[in-house]
């Protein structure tokens, strides 16, 4: 009986030792930088409530970054076909930030927002009722060879660009 108890104890200790490397690898995924597809799948919601409706989120058109403070910034396009034309013209996706960030020099508080780009290239951040919270002049990047609907790129440190096609705004962790 005593030998089987010590065998169970040894197996238990060995199983704990095997778990330690797995925990370490999870922690390395928490470093600053762009999120990969697997990480996006874990954090991007399947649907998003905005202006009184819920729209499916396009995971294939999602991007995110983990800032140096460990907090996330996530953007994704949504299927806005169920919305009125007025809302569709200004709302193309979700924008979630866990940290206070600076977009084109303007501060944005942590929160869940809608976003969209106007025909003249401006990016707008909208509250849940579809009112404009902030508006930013976008930049055209003609060096983008094959534009995609939405992407995020790192500019080094805690500075990122959110692209819609060839147009982008730059954001960073607020100081």
mmCIF file of C-alpha atoms in Angstrom:
data_model
loop_
_atom_site.group_PDB
_atom_site.id
_atom_site.type_symbol
_atom_site.label_atom_id
_atom_site.label_comp_id
_atom_site.label_asym_id
_atom_site.label_seq_id
_atom_site.Cartn_x
_atom_site.Cartn_y
_atom_site.Cartn_z
ATOM 1 C CA UNK A 1 0.000 0.000 0.000
ATOM 2 C CA UNK A 2 2.820 2.358 0.944
ATOM 3 C CA UNK A 3 4.700 1.679 -2.315
ATOM 4 C CA UNK A 4 1.610 2.362 -4.444
ATOM 5 C CA UNK A 5 1.039 5.659 -2.563
ATOM 6 C CA UNK A 6 4.631 6.732 -3.204
ATOM 7 C CA UNK A 7 4.233 5.730 -6.884
ATOM 8 C CA UNK A 8 1.095 7.907 -7.177
ATOM 9 C CA UNK A 9 2.927 10.765 -5.466
ATOM 10 C CA UNK A 10 5.897 10.414 -7.846
ATOM 11 C CA UNK A 11 3.594 10.397 -10.891
ATOM 12 C CA UNK A 12 1.802 13.486 -9.576
ATOM 13 C CA UNK A 13 5.084 15.381 -9.105
ATOM 14 C CA UNK A 14 6.252 14.285 -12.562
ATOM 15 C CA UNK A 15 3.010 15.484 -14.172
ATOM 16 C CA UNK A 16 3.423 18.895 -12.484
ATOM 17 C CA UNK A 17 6.967 19.121 -13.845
ATOM 18 C CA UNK A 18 5.645 18.427 -17.353
ATOM 19 C CA UNK A 19 3.141 21.280 -17.041
ATOM 20 C CA UNK A 20 5.771 23.908 -16.188
ATOM 21 C CA UNK A 21 7.126 24.277 -19.764
ATOM 22 C CA UNK A 22 3.580 24.682 -21.111
ATOM 23 C CA UNK A 23 2.932 27.568 -18.707
ATOM 24 C CA UNK A 24 6.165 29.246 -19.758
ATOM 25 C CA UNK A 25 5.207 29.079 -23.457
ATOM 26 C CA UNK A 26 1.834 30.696 -22.710
ATOM 27 C CA UNK A 27 3.617 33.591 -21.012
ATOM 28 C CA UNK A 28 5.848 34.164 -24.062
ATOM 29 C CA UNK A 29 2.682 34.713 -26.130
ATOM 30 C CA UNK A 30 1.912 37.727 -23.914
ATOM 31 C CA UNK A 31 4.794 39.794 -25.307
ATOM 32 C CA UNK A 32 4.209 43.089 -27.058
ATOM 33 C CA UNK A 33 3.432 42.871 -30.767
ATOM 34 C CA UNK A 34 0.900 41.904 -33.370
ATOM 35 C CA UNK A 35 -1.464 39.043 -32.588
ATOM 36 C CA UNK A 36 -1.368 35.963 -34.794
ATOM 37 C CA UNK A 37 -4.465 34.221 -36.172
ATOM 38 C CA UNK A 38 -4.724 31.796 -33.235
ATOM 39 C CA UNK A 39 -4.535 34.636 -30.712
ATOM 40 C CA UNK A 40 -7.117 36.649 -32.682
ATOM 41 C CA UNK A 41 -9.485 33.689 -32.667
ATOM 42 C CA UNK A 42 -9.316 33.711 -28.853
ATOM 43 C CA UNK A 43 -10.063 37.429 -28.417
ATOM 44 C CA UNK A 44 -12.188 38.647 -31.357
ATOM 45 C CA UNK A 45 -15.919 38.360 -30.637
ATOM 46 C CA UNK A 46 -18.110 36.391 -33.053
ATOM 47 C CA UNK A 47 -20.674 39.195 -33.186
ATOM 48 C CA UNK A 48 -20.744 42.823 -32.170
ATOM 49 C CA UNK A 49 -23.522 45.039 -30.832
ATOM 50 C CA UNK A 50 -23.694 48.512 -32.384
ATOM 51 C CA UNK A 51 -26.528 51.000 -32.984
ATOM 52 C CA UNK A 52 -29.244 48.658 -31.733
ATOM 53 C CA UNK A 53 -28.247 45.593 -33.777
ATOM 54 C CA UNK A 54 -25.794 42.738 -33.626
ATOM 55 C CA UNK A 55 -23.601 42.059 -36.644
ATOM 56 C CA UNK A 56 -21.340 39.075 -37.402
ATOM 57 C CA UNK A 57 -17.623 39.859 -37.129
ATOM 58 C CA UNK A 58 -15.319 38.942 -40.031
ATOM 59 C CA UNK A 59 -12.474 37.092 -38.310
ATOM 60 C CA UNK A 60 -10.619 36.928 -41.637
ATOM 61 C CA UNK A 61 -10.558 40.751 -41.549
ATOM 62 C CA UNK A 62 -9.395 41.174 -37.959
ATOM 63 C CA UNK A 63 -6.134 42.411 -36.488
ATOM 64 C CA UNK A 64 -4.808 43.134 -33.046
ATOM 65 C CA UNK A 65 -1.807 44.137 -31.021
ATOM 66 C CA UNK A 66 -0.632 43.584 -27.459
ATOM 67 C CA UNK A 67 0.914 46.755 -26.065
ATOM 68 C CA UNK A 68 3.890 46.870 -23.690
ATOM 69 C CA UNK A 69 1.526 47.161 -20.716
ATOM 70 C CA UNK A 70 -0.008 43.801 -21.765
ATOM 71 C CA UNK A 71 -3.304 45.343 -22.887
ATOM 72 C CA UNK A 72 -4.919 44.676 -26.262
ATOM 73 C CA UNK A 73 -6.096 46.793 -29.175
ATOM 74 C CA UNK A 74 -8.374 44.923 -31.596
ATOM 75 C CA UNK A 75 -10.009 45.952 -34.866
ATOM 76 C CA UNK A 76 -12.206 43.883 -37.177
ATOM 77 C CA UNK A 77 -14.643 44.423 -39.993
ATOM 78 C CA UNK A 78 -18.279 43.420 -39.510
ATOM 79 C CA UNK A 79 -21.064 42.419 -41.859
ATOM 80 C CA UNK A 80 -23.083 45.628 -41.701
ATOM 81 C CA UNK A 81 -25.635 44.638 -44.365
ATOM 82 C CA UNK A 82 -28.472 44.618 -41.800
ATOM 83 C CA UNK A 83 -27.980 48.286 -40.981
ATOM 84 C CA UNK A 84 -29.560 51.328 -42.596
ATOM 85 C CA UNK A 85 -27.627 53.012 -45.402
ATOM 86 C CA UNK A 86 -26.903 55.914 -43.060
ATOM 87 C CA UNK A 87 -25.153 53.606 -40.569
ATOM 88 C CA UNK A 88 -23.426 51.532 -43.289
ATOM 89 C CA UNK A 89 -21.796 54.686 -44.657
ATOM 90 C CA UNK A 90 -20.004 55.396 -41.387
ATOM 91 C CA UNK A 91 -19.694 52.017 -39.616
ATOM 92 C CA UNK A 92 -17.495 49.262 -41.029
ATOM 93 C CA UNK A 93 -16.048 47.593 -37.969
ATOM 94 C CA UNK A 94 -15.335 47.242 -34.297
ATOM 95 C CA UNK A 95 -12.476 48.843 -32.424
ATOM 96 C CA UNK A 96 -11.677 47.678 -28.893
ATOM 97 C CA UNK A 97 -8.893 49.078 -26.757
ATOM 98 C CA UNK A 98 -8.061 47.984 -23.220
ATOM 99 C CA UNK A 99 -5.557 50.828 -22.804
ATOM 100 C CA UNK A 100 -5.677 54.560 -23.251
ATOM 101 C CA UNK A 101 -4.140 55.132 -26.676
ATOM 102 C CA UNK A 102 -3.227 58.031 -28.876
ATOM 103 C CA UNK A 103 -4.502 57.998 -32.475
ATOM 104 C CA UNK A 104 -2.953 60.643 -34.706
ATOM 105 C CA UNK A 105 -2.193 62.707 -31.602
ATOM 106 C CA UNK A 106 -5.688 62.476 -30.063
ATOM 107 C CA UNK A 107 -6.323 60.459 -26.908
ATOM 108 C CA UNK A 108 -8.893 57.646 -26.913
ATOM 109 C CA UNK A 109 -10.036 56.125 -23.609
ATOM 110 C CA UNK A 110 -10.271 52.356 -23.129
ATOM 111 C CA UNK A 111 -13.545 51.051 -24.490
ATOM 112 C CA UNK A 112 -15.492 49.310 -27.220
ATOM 113 C CA UNK A 113 -16.240 51.374 -30.284
ATOM 114 C CA UNK A 114 -17.383 51.207 -33.872
ATOM 115 C CA UNK A 115 -15.178 52.649 -36.577
ATOM 116 C CA UNK A 116 -15.363 53.571 -40.206
ATOM 117 C CA UNK A 117 -13.642 55.437 -42.975
ATOM 118 C CA UNK A 118 -15.295 58.171 -44.967
ATOM 119 C CA UNK A 119 -14.969 58.672 -48.726
ATOM 120 C CA UNK A 120 -12.497 61.518 -48.129
ATOM 121 C CA UNK A 121 -10.160 59.207 -46.150
ATOM 122 C CA UNK A 122 -11.013 60.244 -42.591
ATOM 123 C CA UNK A 123 -11.221 57.570 -39.907
ATOM 124 C CA UNK A 124 -14.016 57.935 -37.371
ATOM 125 C CA UNK A 125 -14.406 56.312 -33.981
ATOM 126 C CA UNK A 126 -18.064 55.939 -32.971
ATOM 127 C CA UNK A 127 -19.774 55.196 -29.678
ATOM 128 C CA UNK A 128 -22.277 52.334 -29.403
ATOM 129 C CA UNK A 129 -25.132 54.687 -30.399
ATOM 130 C CA UNK A 130 -23.256 55.567 -33.654
ATOM 131 C CA UNK A 131 -22.290 59.101 -32.630
ATOM 132 C CA UNK A 132 -18.794 60.210 -33.650
ATOM 133 C CA UNK A 133 -16.404 60.250 -30.673
ATOM 134 C CA UNK A 134 -13.302 61.244 -32.649
ATOM 135 C CA UNK A 135 -12.282 61.835 -36.237
ATOM 136 C CA UNK A 136 -8.773 61.488 -37.653
ATOM 137 C CA UNK A 137 -7.271 62.434 -40.981
ATOM 138 C CA UNK A 138 -6.108 59.230 -42.647
ATOM 139 C CA UNK A 139 -2.930 58.807 -44.673
ATOM 140 C CA UNK A 140 -2.573 57.154 -48.071
ATOM 141 C CA UNK A 141 0.224 54.603 -48.415
ATOM 142 C CA UNK A 142 0.909 54.018 -52.107
ATOM 143 C CA UNK A 143 3.717 51.584 -51.247
ATOM 144 C CA UNK A 144 1.133 48.909 -50.331
ATOM 145 C CA UNK A 145 1.302 46.525 -53.295
ATOM 146 C CA UNK A 146 -1.747 44.385 -52.541
ATOM 147 C CA UNK A 147 -4.087 46.176 -50.178
ATOM 148 C CA UNK A 148 -6.348 44.037 -48.012
ATOM 149 C CA UNK A 149 -9.590 45.216 -46.412
ATOM 150 C CA UNK A 150 -8.057 45.528 -42.912
ATOM 151 C CA UNK A 151 -4.613 44.992 -41.452
ATOM 152 C CA UNK A 152 -2.416 46.223 -38.647
ATOM 153 C CA UNK A 153 1.340 46.720 -38.869
ATOM 154 C CA UNK A 154 3.957 47.410 -36.220
ATOM 155 C CA UNK A 155 6.059 50.547 -36.542
ATOM 156 C CA UNK A 156 8.302 49.591 -33.632
ATOM 157 C CA UNK A 157 7.818 49.968 -29.902
ATOM 158 C CA UNK A 158 4.188 50.615 -29.037
ATOM 159 C CA UNK A 159 3.340 52.282 -32.362
ATOM 160 C CA UNK A 160 1.060 50.599 -34.900
ATOM 161 C CA UNK A 161 -0.810 51.413 -38.074
ATOM 162 C CA UNK A 162 -4.398 50.372 -38.739
ATOM 163 C CA UNK A 163 -4.951 50.043 -42.478
ATOM 164 C CA UNK A 164 -8.200 49.969 -44.408
ATOM 165 C CA UNK A 165 -6.972 49.220 -47.898
ATOM 166 C CA UNK A 166 -4.140 51.667 -48.602
ATOM 167 C CA UNK A 167 -5.298 54.227 -46.026
ATOM 168 C CA UNK A 168 -4.163 54.162 -42.426
ATOM 169 C CA UNK A 169 -4.086 55.908 -39.072
ATOM 170 C CA UNK A 170 -1.275 55.499 -36.593
ATOM 171 C CA UNK A 171 -1.841 54.755 -32.917
ATOM 172 C CA UNK A 172 0.301 54.166 -29.871
ATOM 173 C CA UNK A 173 0.050 53.669 -26.133
ATOM 174 C CA UNK A 174 -0.779 57.077 -24.627
ATOM 175 C CA UNK A 175 1.931 58.552 -22.468
#
